[in-house]
Coordinates of C-alpha atoms in Angstrom, one line a residue:
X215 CA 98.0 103.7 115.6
X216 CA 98.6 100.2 116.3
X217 CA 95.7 97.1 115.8
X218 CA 95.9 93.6 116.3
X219 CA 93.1 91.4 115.3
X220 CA 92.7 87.8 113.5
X221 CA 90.0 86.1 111.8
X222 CA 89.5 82.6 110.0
X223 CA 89.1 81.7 106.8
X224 CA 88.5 78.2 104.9
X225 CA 91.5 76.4 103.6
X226 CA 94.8 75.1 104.9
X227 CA 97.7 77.6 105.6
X228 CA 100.2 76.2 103.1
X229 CA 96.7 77.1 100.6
X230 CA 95.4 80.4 101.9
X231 CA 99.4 81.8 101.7
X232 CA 99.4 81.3 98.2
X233 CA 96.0 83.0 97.2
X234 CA 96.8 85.7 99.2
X235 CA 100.1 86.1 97.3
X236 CA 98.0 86.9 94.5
X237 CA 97.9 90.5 95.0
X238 CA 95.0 91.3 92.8
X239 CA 92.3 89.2 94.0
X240 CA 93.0 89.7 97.7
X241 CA 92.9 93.6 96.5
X242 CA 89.8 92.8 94.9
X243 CA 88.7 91.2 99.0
X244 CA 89.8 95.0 100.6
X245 CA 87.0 97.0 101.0
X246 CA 87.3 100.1 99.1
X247 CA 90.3 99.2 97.1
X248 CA 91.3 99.9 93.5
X249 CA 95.0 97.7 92.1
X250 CA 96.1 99.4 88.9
X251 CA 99.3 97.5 87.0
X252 CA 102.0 95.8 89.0
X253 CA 105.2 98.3 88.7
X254 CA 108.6 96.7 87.4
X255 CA 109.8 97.2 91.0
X256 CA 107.4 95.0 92.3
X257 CA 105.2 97.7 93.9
X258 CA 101.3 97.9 93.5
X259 CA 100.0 101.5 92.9
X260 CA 96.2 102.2 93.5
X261 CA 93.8 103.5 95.8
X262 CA 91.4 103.5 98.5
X263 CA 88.5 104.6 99.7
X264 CA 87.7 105.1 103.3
X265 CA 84.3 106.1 104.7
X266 CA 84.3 107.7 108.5
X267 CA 80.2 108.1 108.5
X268 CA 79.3 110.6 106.4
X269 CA 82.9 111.2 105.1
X270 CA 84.8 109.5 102.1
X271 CA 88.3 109.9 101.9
X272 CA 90.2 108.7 98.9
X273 CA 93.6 107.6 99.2
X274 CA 96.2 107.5 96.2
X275 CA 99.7 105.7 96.8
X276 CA 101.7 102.3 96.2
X277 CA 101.6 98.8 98.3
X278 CA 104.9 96.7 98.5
X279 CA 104.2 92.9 99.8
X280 CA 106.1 90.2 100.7
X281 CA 105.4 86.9 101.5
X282 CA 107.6 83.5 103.7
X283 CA 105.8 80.7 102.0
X284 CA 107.9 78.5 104.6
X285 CA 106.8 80.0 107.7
X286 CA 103.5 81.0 106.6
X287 CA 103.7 84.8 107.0
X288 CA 103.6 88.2 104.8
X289 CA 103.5 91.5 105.2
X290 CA 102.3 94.8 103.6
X291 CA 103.8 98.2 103.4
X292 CA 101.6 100.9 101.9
X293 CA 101.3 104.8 101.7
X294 CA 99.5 106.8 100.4
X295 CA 98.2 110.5 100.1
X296 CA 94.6 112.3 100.2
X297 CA 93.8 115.1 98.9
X298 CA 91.6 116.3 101.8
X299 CA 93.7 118.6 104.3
X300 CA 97.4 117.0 103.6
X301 CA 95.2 113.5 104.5
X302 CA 98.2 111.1 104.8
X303 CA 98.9 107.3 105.7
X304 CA 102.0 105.5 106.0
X305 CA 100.9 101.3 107.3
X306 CA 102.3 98.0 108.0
X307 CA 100.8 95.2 108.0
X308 CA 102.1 91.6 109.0
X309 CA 100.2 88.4 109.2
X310 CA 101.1 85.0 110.1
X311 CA 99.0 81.9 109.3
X312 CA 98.0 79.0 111.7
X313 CA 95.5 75.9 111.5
X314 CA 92.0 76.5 113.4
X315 CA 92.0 74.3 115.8
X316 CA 87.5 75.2 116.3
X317 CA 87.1 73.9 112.6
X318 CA 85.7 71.0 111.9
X319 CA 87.0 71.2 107.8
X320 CA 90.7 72.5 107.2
X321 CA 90.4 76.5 108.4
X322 CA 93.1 79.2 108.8
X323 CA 93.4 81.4 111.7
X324 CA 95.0 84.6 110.0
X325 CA 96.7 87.0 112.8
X326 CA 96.9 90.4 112.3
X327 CA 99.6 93.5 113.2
X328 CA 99.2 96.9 112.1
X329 CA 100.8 100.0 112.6
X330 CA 100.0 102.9 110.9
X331 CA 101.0 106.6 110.7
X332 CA 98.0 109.0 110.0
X333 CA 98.9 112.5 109.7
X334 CA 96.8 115.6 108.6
X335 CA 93.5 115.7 109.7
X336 CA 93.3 111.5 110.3
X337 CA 95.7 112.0 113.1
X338 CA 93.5 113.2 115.5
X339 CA 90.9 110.5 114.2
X340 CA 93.6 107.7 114.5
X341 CA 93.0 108.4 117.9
X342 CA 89.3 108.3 118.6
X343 CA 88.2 106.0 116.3
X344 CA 90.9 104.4 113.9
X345 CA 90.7 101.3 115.9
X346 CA 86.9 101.1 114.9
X347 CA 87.4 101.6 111.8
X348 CA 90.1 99.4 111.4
X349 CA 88.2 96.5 112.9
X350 CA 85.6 97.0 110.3
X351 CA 87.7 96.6 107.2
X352 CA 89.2 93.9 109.0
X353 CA 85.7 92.2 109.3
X354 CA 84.3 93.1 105.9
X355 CA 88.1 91.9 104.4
X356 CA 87.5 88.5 106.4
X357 CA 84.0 88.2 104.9
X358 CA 84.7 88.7 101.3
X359 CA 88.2 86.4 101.6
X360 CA 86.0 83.7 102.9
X361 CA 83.6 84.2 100.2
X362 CA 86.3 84.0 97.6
X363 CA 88.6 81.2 99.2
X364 CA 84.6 79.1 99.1
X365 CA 84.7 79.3 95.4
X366 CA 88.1 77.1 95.2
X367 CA 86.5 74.6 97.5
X368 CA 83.4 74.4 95.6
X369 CA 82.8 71.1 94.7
X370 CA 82.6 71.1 90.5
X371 CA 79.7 68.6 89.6
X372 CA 80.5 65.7 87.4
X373 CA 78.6 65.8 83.7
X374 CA 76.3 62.6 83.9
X375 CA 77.5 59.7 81.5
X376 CA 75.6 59.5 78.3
X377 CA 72.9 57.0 77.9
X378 CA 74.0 54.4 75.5
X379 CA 71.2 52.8 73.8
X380 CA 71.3 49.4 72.7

């Protein structure tokens, strides 16, 4: 299944590479997502939850990342395993950062390639509706990494100067 999508989000490239190079919090930004302990070969192992309606599907596996500070792009490789009907994902993601030129403060555009190989009983979903699907993590990813990128723009208020009386 391939996907392509992009979305904005506030901060200048040369900023939003670096917090997404910390692994955890954008993990913490993924819908559905649980990072355990970075491994000593650099991997990420955790898990995911994926809802299709009324289904859940939890996937266990391991996330590799990598990340050109210079040219302002990364990319994830993940797989993982369900437990549900040999449920299987193999995905590769790539991004590459650019200024927004529709924002009136400093905003990234963040562009998105996927591919992913679904097999079991998601392959014949990958089909009919991964694209959906993928679009909303996407969005809901997008929403909560805005969210988190506004708290290092929050402006931290100045304690008022004592009163000095005379």
């Amino acid at each position: 299944m391939h996907f392509e999508g992009e979305f904005s989000v506030p901060g200048k490239p040369a900023d939003v590479i670096r917090r997404f190079a910390d692994v955890p919090r954008m993990a913490a930004c993924m819908p559905g997502a649980v990072l355990e302990t970075q491994n000593e070969d650099g991997s990420w192992p955790g898990g995911m939850v994926v809802s299709f309606g009324p289904k859940r599907i939890k996937f266990n596996g391991r996330a590799a990342v990598d990340f050109d500070f210079d040219n302002l792009t990364g990319s994830v490789h993940g797989r993982g395993t369900a437990d549900m009907r040999a449920a299987r994902i193999g995905v590769k993601v790539s991004f590459a950062l650019r200024d927004d030129p529709d924002s009136a403060g400093a905003a990234t555009i963040v562009k998105i390639v996927s591919d992913a190989d679904l097999g079991g009983v998601l392959a014949d979903f990958a089909r009919t509706g991964g694209i959906a699907v993928a679009n909303a993590i996407m969005k809901d990813f997008a929403a909560r990494a805005a969210a988190e990128f506004a708290k290092d723009a929050a402006p931290v208020a100045e304690p008022e100067p004592a009163a000095v009386e005379a």
